[in-house]
Amino acid sequence: MSRQALPTPARPQVAAAAPPATRARRLAPLRVAWLLLLLTVLLAALLLFVRRATLDEQALTTFEAAASLYAGGDPALAQQAYAQLASQGAGGVALLHNWGAAALRAGDLTTAVAALEQAQQMAPRDQALAAALETARAIQVQSSGAAAVEPAPAPDAAPETLPAASPAALPTPAPESAPPQGLAALLAPIRAQWLAPNELALVALGLWVAFCALLLVALAPTSRRRSRPLRVGALAVAIPVALGLAIALAALVVGG
Amino acid sequence: MRPSRQVHLKAFVVRLCACALALCGALNVAPARAQDAIPAVSGDSNAFVEASVDQSEPLIGQQVTYLFRYFEAIDGGQLPSWIRPPDYEAPEFAGFWVEGEPAVSSTQIERDGRIYNVAELRTVLFPTAAGEVTIPPATLVQYDLFEAEDQTIETLPVTLNVRPLPDGAPPGFGGAVGDLQLQAQTDRTSAPVGEPIQLRLTLSGAGNVRLAPAPDLRELVGWRVLERSSDVLTEVIDGTARGTRTFDYVLIPSVPGTVTLPPIELVYFDPAAGVYRTAQTQPLVLNAEGVAAPLEPAGVLTNTLPTAPPAPSTAAATVAATLTLPLTLSAEAKLASGEAVLALRPAPAALPVATQPLARSPFFWSLWLLPGAALAIAIGARRGRQGKGAKRAAQQAARSRARAGSEVLRELPPPAAFASPAEASAAAQQALTEFLQRKLGRPAHGLGRAPLVAALVAQGAPPPLAEQVAALLAAGDQARYAPLGVDWPAAQELHGAVTTLIRELDKVLP
């Protein structure tokens, strides 16, 4: 009797040979994980939808009335109307731009620059807005230079125009400071020229979801040889995605 | 529209005036003034209020005076109300432009045989839309020292039928209504090319000049006409709203020469005469000196065609050719020249609500937890699978070890099945070796006698059994490799000993 006649001990069964019920149980946690990713996307979409709330028709009428005042040569009153809208909770690029335009025409350069800066943050790729902000800043610089050499007006002098609207609803203009350096200098163009803060936040969230999805693909339980390139590819794509995620998060945090 | 306001102090003044008139005996009892609209009266016979308008069917933009009256009977037996005057709350004048503050006056009126001290508040209104408009009740709150609660009396609502302006408005009519005049004035009539001339248009007269449109100056050729600012001053004189609105412009000549500013016109509707009229200025002659500007700054209103540009001299042309630098305007000049005028953006379909950035929203950051949780679940599941696999392999190995004895013996044929005693002995020895290998988890061929015994003892086998294993393996070797071989009885004995030993070891070894 040769030795080969003895039976070999049974080996552990491979995953592919598992019964269907067992395989389904094994996939259940991954299904939950994918559902969480899907839920993230849906909630982000819901967040965007909720944030698109609008004011009533009365506010729109006020907006149009302010434009009429501006066109009628009364920028100070138009500025007050825009300020009133902002105090009522209105926002948007159009409101801030028009507010800045009215303030600029009324001579309230501080409010004009602040409003246009805020509008430019919301729409950094708007070239017309950037040009308007540049004009306002240039006039402000010239005005401040002229004010430095001209005597201050008498305190009891009556103003020629209506008092400017309070810029309390606008962010305080940043004081003159040194240009950003290091990481902040590298990340500044992302915020200033490419993406609005909300866009940047959504891009970061999207990269995070993509990164997690790629890792889920790489961690998927399968022993099939043909799925190995898929895993390697997922990991290869996850590396640049992680890099982009880090940059986006840094820009989001550095930019405040 | 302006919000309703409480006129507390003015009512107090009215009350003082009325009391002073009564005390001095200077009774000037006036009959009730006829009104176009029926007064809306509310209250009792001692104190009541009424509201009325002087025109029940005004035109759009035509002045309407809303009259609120508070009647208080002299013989009403009431305490002096000036101790704490009542509060007047104006109604919401929806559909009207409210001009200024209400004008307050007082008088005495005889009505139904009784004399009343009357406080009057006149509010100047300008209808802004045609159709039937209802002014809601005005409210007066009375305070009484002996009453626990304040007494509120209201007028009845007043309804007006606002008529639209008649058809046939001439071109250029922008909605101005009243009796208006227009004047033009410049700070100088001559200026070098590129230097501004200030032009002020003054629109004045009876009516709501605040709503009057700015005159259009875009037809001035060869000059940049830039709107700078506007100012309004209004007042109510003898119940009629009058105002002055100034429009300041900057005129900048682009080329030298003399140009005549044509009469500037403003079309308005005169409600008294019921016709459209045109107010216009006198023509102005302006002169621009010097040479043509080489580069024109940007502006919103630009006309570049000169009327009659004189031929520049050779020297002037040389100077013009050398002026290649762009005009640099000061901040004041930019504001004045209109370079700071930005085109407004159109109204969006819906005005969005200002929201804080997403990065400051806790809900946004909570969304980041979901993908992290998904990742944690996946990693946990993977680790769980790995742990279960190892456990399953260990269990299978244990089961294999437990079945080793029976399986080996089941596969071991009886001695009679072999052709020779040597083969039967070799098969028995091979079966024992296979059994030991599966029990110990490692090959037993290369082990010497002492290590084999030690390994079996370490696995829990009694030392006598371990020694017997070593002896049987040695007997097997002897049977297989001895020169004389082995006979059948010895082979059967070896076979039986191996079978017994495997059964006993299978009981004690794990």
Short mmCIF file of N, CA, C and O in Angstrom, two decimals, chain A residues 7-66:
data_model
loop_
_atom_site.label_atom_id
_atom_site.label_comp_id
_atom_site.label_asym_id
_atom_site.label_seq_id
_atom_site.Cartn_x
_atom_site.Cartn_y
_atom_site.Cartn_z
N PRO A 7 -5.79 9.32 3.05
CA PRO A 7 -6.51 10.56 2.71
C PRO A 7 -5.82 11.78 3.31
O PRO A 7 -5.28 11.73 4.42
N THR A 8 -5.83 12.86 2.56
CA THR A 8 -5.25 14.13 3.05
C THR A 8 -6.27 14.82 3.92
O THR A 8 -7.48 14.70 3.72
N PRO A 9 -5.80 15.46 4.96
CA PRO A 9 -6.75 16.19 5.82
C PRO A 9 -7.48 17.28 5.05
O PRO A 9 -6.93 17.91 4.14
N ALA A 10 -8.75 17.51 5.44
CA ALA A 10 -9.57 18.51 4.75
C ALA A 10 -9.03 19.91 5.00
O ALA A 10 -8.70 20.27 6.13
N ARG A 11 -8.94 20.70 3.95
CA ARG A 11 -8.45 22.08 4.06
C ARG A 11 -9.63 23.03 4.33
O ARG A 11 -10.76 22.72 3.99
N PRO A 12 -9.29 24.17 4.95
CA PRO A 12 -10.37 25.17 5.14
C PRO A 12 -10.95 25.59 3.80
O PRO A 12 -10.22 25.80 2.82
N GLN A 13 -12.28 25.75 3.79
CA GLN A 13 -12.94 26.09 2.54
C GLN A 13 -12.71 27.56 2.20
O GLN A 13 -12.70 28.43 3.07
N VAL A 14 -12.55 27.82 0.94
CA VAL A 14 -12.31 29.19 0.49
C VAL A 14 -13.63 29.95 0.50
O VAL A 14 -14.72 29.38 0.54
N ALA A 15 -13.51 31.32 0.39
CA ALA A 15 -14.70 32.17 0.48
C ALA A 15 -15.65 31.95 -0.68
O ALA A 15 -16.85 32.07 -0.54
N ALA A 16 -15.09 31.66 -1.84
CA ALA A 16 -15.95 31.53 -3.01
C ALA A 16 -16.89 30.35 -2.86
O ALA A 16 -17.95 30.31 -3.47
N ALA A 17 -16.49 29.41 -1.99
CA ALA A 17 -17.34 28.24 -1.84
C ALA A 17 -18.35 28.38 -0.73
O ALA A 17 -19.06 27.44 -0.41
N ALA A 18 -18.39 29.57 -0.08
CA ALA A 18 -19.33 29.75 1.02
C ALA A 18 -20.75 29.74 0.49
O ALA A 18 -21.00 30.14 -0.64
N PRO A 19 -21.67 29.28 1.29
CA PRO A 19 -23.06 29.27 0.85
C PRO A 19 -23.57 30.70 0.69
O PRO A 19 -23.05 31.63 1.28
N PRO A 20 -24.62 30.89 -0.12
CA PRO A 20 -25.13 32.25 -0.39
C PRO A 20 -25.54 33.00 0.86
O PRO A 20 -25.31 34.20 0.97
N ALA A 21 -26.15 32.33 1.82
CA ALA A 21 -26.59 33.05 3.02
C ALA A 21 -25.41 33.63 3.78
O ALA A 21 -25.43 34.76 4.24
N THR A 22 -24.32 32.85 3.88
CA THR A 22 -23.13 33.34 4.56
C THR A 22 -22.53 34.53 3.84
O THR A 22 -22.12 35.52 4.44
N ARG A 23 -22.51 34.48 2.53
CA ARG A 23 -21.95 35.59 1.75
C ARG A 23 -22.79 36.85 1.95
O ARG A 23 -22.25 37.96 2.04
N ALA A 24 -24.09 36.68 2.02
CA ALA A 24 -24.94 37.84 2.22
C ALA A 24 -24.68 38.49 3.56
O ALA A 24 -24.62 39.71 3.69
N ARG A 25 -24.49 37.65 4.61
CA ARG A 25 -24.20 38.22 5.93
C ARG A 25 -22.88 38.95 5.91
O ARG A 25 -22.71 39.98 6.54
N ARG A 26 -21.92 38.41 5.15
CA ARG A 26 -20.62 39.03 5.12
C ARG A 26 -20.68 40.38 4.40
O ARG A 26 -19.94 41.29 4.68
N LEU A 27 -21.57 40.52 3.43
CA LEU A 27 -21.67 41.76 2.69
C LEU A 27 -22.52 42.80 3.40
O LEU A 27 -22.52 43.96 3.03
N ALA A 28 -23.27 42.42 4.41
CA ALA A 28 -24.19 43.35 5.06
C ALA A 28 -23.50 44.59 5.60
O ALA A 28 -23.97 45.71 5.35
N PRO A 29 -22.39 44.50 6.34
CA PRO A 29 -21.74 45.73 6.82
C PRO A 29 -21.30 46.64 5.69
O PRO A 29 -21.40 47.87 5.80
N LEU A 30 -20.83 46.07 4.59
CA LEU A 30 -20.42 46.92 3.48
C LEU A 30 -21.61 47.61 2.84
O LEU A 30 -21.52 48.75 2.40
N ARG A 31 -22.72 46.91 2.81
CA ARG A 31 -23.92 47.57 2.28
C ARG A 31 -24.30 48.76 3.15
O ARG A 31 -24.68 49.81 2.67
N VAL A 32 -24.20 48.57 4.45
CA VAL A 32 -24.48 49.69 5.36
C VAL A 32 -23.52 50.84 5.11
O VAL A 32 -23.91 52.02 5.10
N ALA A 33 -22.25 50.50 4.87
CA ALA A 33 -21.26 51.55 4.61
C ALA A 33 -21.60 52.32 3.34
O ALA A 33 -21.55 53.56 3.31
N TRP A 34 -21.95 51.59 2.30
CA TRP A 34 -22.32 52.28 1.05
C TRP A 34 -23.58 53.12 1.23
O TRP A 34 -23.71 54.20 0.68
N LEU A 35 -24.50 52.60 2.01
CA LEU A 35 -25.72 53.38 2.28
C LEU A 35 -25.39 54.66 3.04
O LEU A 35 -26.01 55.70 2.82
N LEU A 36 -24.42 54.61 3.94
CA LEU A 36 -24.02 55.81 4.66
C LEU A 36 -23.43 56.85 3.71
O LEU A 36 -23.69 58.04 3.84
N LEU A 37 -22.63 56.36 2.77
CA LEU A 37 -22.08 57.30 1.79
C LEU A 37 -23.20 57.93 0.96
O LEU A 37 -23.19 59.13 0.70
N LEU A 38 -24.13 57.11 0.55
CA LEU A 38 -25.26 57.64 -0.22
C LEU A 38 -26.06 58.63 0.62
O LEU A 38 -26.50 59.68 0.13
N LEU A 39 -26.22 58.32 1.89
CA LEU A 39 -26.95 59.22 2.78
C LEU A 39 -26.21 60.56 2.91
O LEU A 39 -26.84 61.63 2.98
N THR A 40 -24.90 60.51 2.93
CA THR A 40 -24.12 61.74 3.00
C THR A 40 -24.40 62.62 1.79
O THR A 40 -24.60 63.84 1.92
N VAL A 41 -24.39 62.00 0.64
CA VAL A 41 -24.64 62.78 -0.58
C VAL A 41 -26.05 63.37 -0.56
O VAL A 41 -26.25 64.55 -0.89
N LEU A 42 -27.00 62.58 -0.13
CA LEU A 42 -28.38 63.08 -0.11
C LEU A 42 -28.54 64.21 0.89
O LEU A 42 -29.20 65.21 0.61
N LEU A 43 -27.93 64.09 2.05
CA LEU A 43 -28.03 65.15 3.05
C LEU A 43 -27.33 66.42 2.59
O LEU A 43 -27.78 67.53 2.88
N ALA A 44 -26.22 66.26 1.89
CA ALA A 44 -25.54 67.44 1.36
C ALA A 44 -26.43 68.15 0.33
O ALA A 44 -26.52 69.38 0.32
N ALA A 45 -27.08 67.37 -0.50
CA ALA A 45 -28.01 67.98 -1.47
C ALA A 45 -29.16 68.66 -0.74
O ALA A 45 -29.59 69.75 -1.12
N LEU A 46 -29.65 68.01 0.31
CA LEU A 46 -30.73 68.62 1.09
C LEU A 46 -30.26 69.91 1.74
O LEU A 46 -30.99 70.90 1.80
N LEU A 47 -29.04 69.90 2.21
CA LEU A 47 -28.48 71.11 2.83
C LEU A 47 -28.45 72.25 1.83
O LEU A 47 -28.80 73.40 2.15
N LEU A 48 -28.05 71.98 0.62
CA LEU A 48 -28.02 73.02 -0.40
C LEU A 48 -29.43 73.51 -0.70
O LEU A 48 -29.66 74.71 -0.88
N PHE A 49 -30.37 72.59 -0.75
CA PHE A 49 -31.74 72.98 -1.07
C PHE A 49 -32.31 73.86 0.04
O PHE A 49 -32.96 74.87 -0.23
N VAL A 50 -32.04 73.51 1.28
CA VAL A 50 -32.57 74.29 2.40
C VAL A 50 -31.94 75.67 2.42
O VAL A 50 -32.60 76.68 2.71
N ARG A 51 -30.68 75.75 2.06
CA ARG A 51 -30.00 77.04 2.12
C ARG A 51 -30.41 77.95 0.98
O ARG A 51 -29.95 79.08 0.91
N ARG A 52 -31.23 77.48 0.08
CA ARG A 52 -31.69 78.35 -1.00
C ARG A 52 -33.02 79.01 -0.68
O ARG A 52 -33.79 79.31 -1.57
N ALA A 53 -33.29 79.20 0.58
CA ALA A 53 -34.53 79.88 0.96
C ALA A 53 -34.51 81.32 0.47
O ALA A 53 -33.46 81.95 0.35
N THR A 54 -35.67 81.82 0.14
CA THR A 54 -35.76 83.17 -0.41
C THR A 54 -36.75 83.99 0.41
O THR A 54 -37.57 83.45 1.14
N LEU A 55 -36.63 85.29 0.24
CA LEU A 55 -37.54 86.19 0.92
C LEU A 55 -38.80 86.36 0.07
O LEU A 55 -38.90 85.86 -1.05
N ASP A 56 -39.74 87.12 0.62
CA ASP A 56 -41.02 87.26 -0.05
C ASP A 56 -40.94 88.32 -1.16
O ASP A 56 -39.91 88.91 -1.43
N GLU A 57 -42.08 88.55 -1.77
CA GLU A 57 -42.14 89.49 -2.88
C GLU A 57 -41.88 90.91 -2.42
O GLU A 57 -41.39 91.74 -3.19
N GLN A 58 -42.22 91.20 -1.18
CA GLN A 58 -42.02 92.56 -0.69
C GLN A 58 -40.53 92.93 -0.74
O GLN A 58 -40.18 94.05 -1.12
N ALA A 59 -39.68 91.99 -0.39
CA ALA A 59 -38.25 92.27 -0.44
C ALA A 59 -37.80 92.50 -1.87
O ALA A 59 -36.97 93.38 -2.14
N LEU A 60 -38.37 91.74 -2.79
CA LEU A 60 -38.00 91.93 -4.19
C LEU A 60 -38.47 93.30 -4.68
O LEU A 60 -37.76 93.97 -5.46
N THR A 61 -39.61 93.72 -4.21
CA THR A 61 -40.08 95.05 -4.58
C THR A 61 -39.15 96.13 -4.05
O THR A 61 -38.83 97.11 -4.74
N THR A 62 -38.70 95.95 -2.82
CA THR A 62 -37.75 96.90 -2.25
C THR A 62 -36.45 96.90 -3.04
O THR A 62 -35.85 97.96 -3.27
N PHE A 63 -36.04 95.74 -3.47
CA PHE A 63 -34.82 95.63 -4.28
C PHE A 63 -34.96 96.44 -5.57
O PHE A 63 -34.06 97.19 -5.96
N GLU A 64 -36.09 96.27 -6.22
CA GLU A 64 -36.31 97.01 -7.46
C GLU A 64 -36.47 98.50 -7.21
O GLU A 64 -36.03 99.33 -8.01
N ALA A 65 -37.10 98.84 -6.08
CA ALA A 65 -37.24 100.26 -5.76
C ALA A 65 -35.87 100.89 -5.51
O ALA A 65 -35.63 102.03 -5.91
N ALA A 66 -34.99 100.14 -4.88
CA ALA A 66 -33.64 100.66 -4.65
C ALA A 66 -32.92 100.89 -5.98
O ALA A 66 -32.22 101.90 -6.15
#
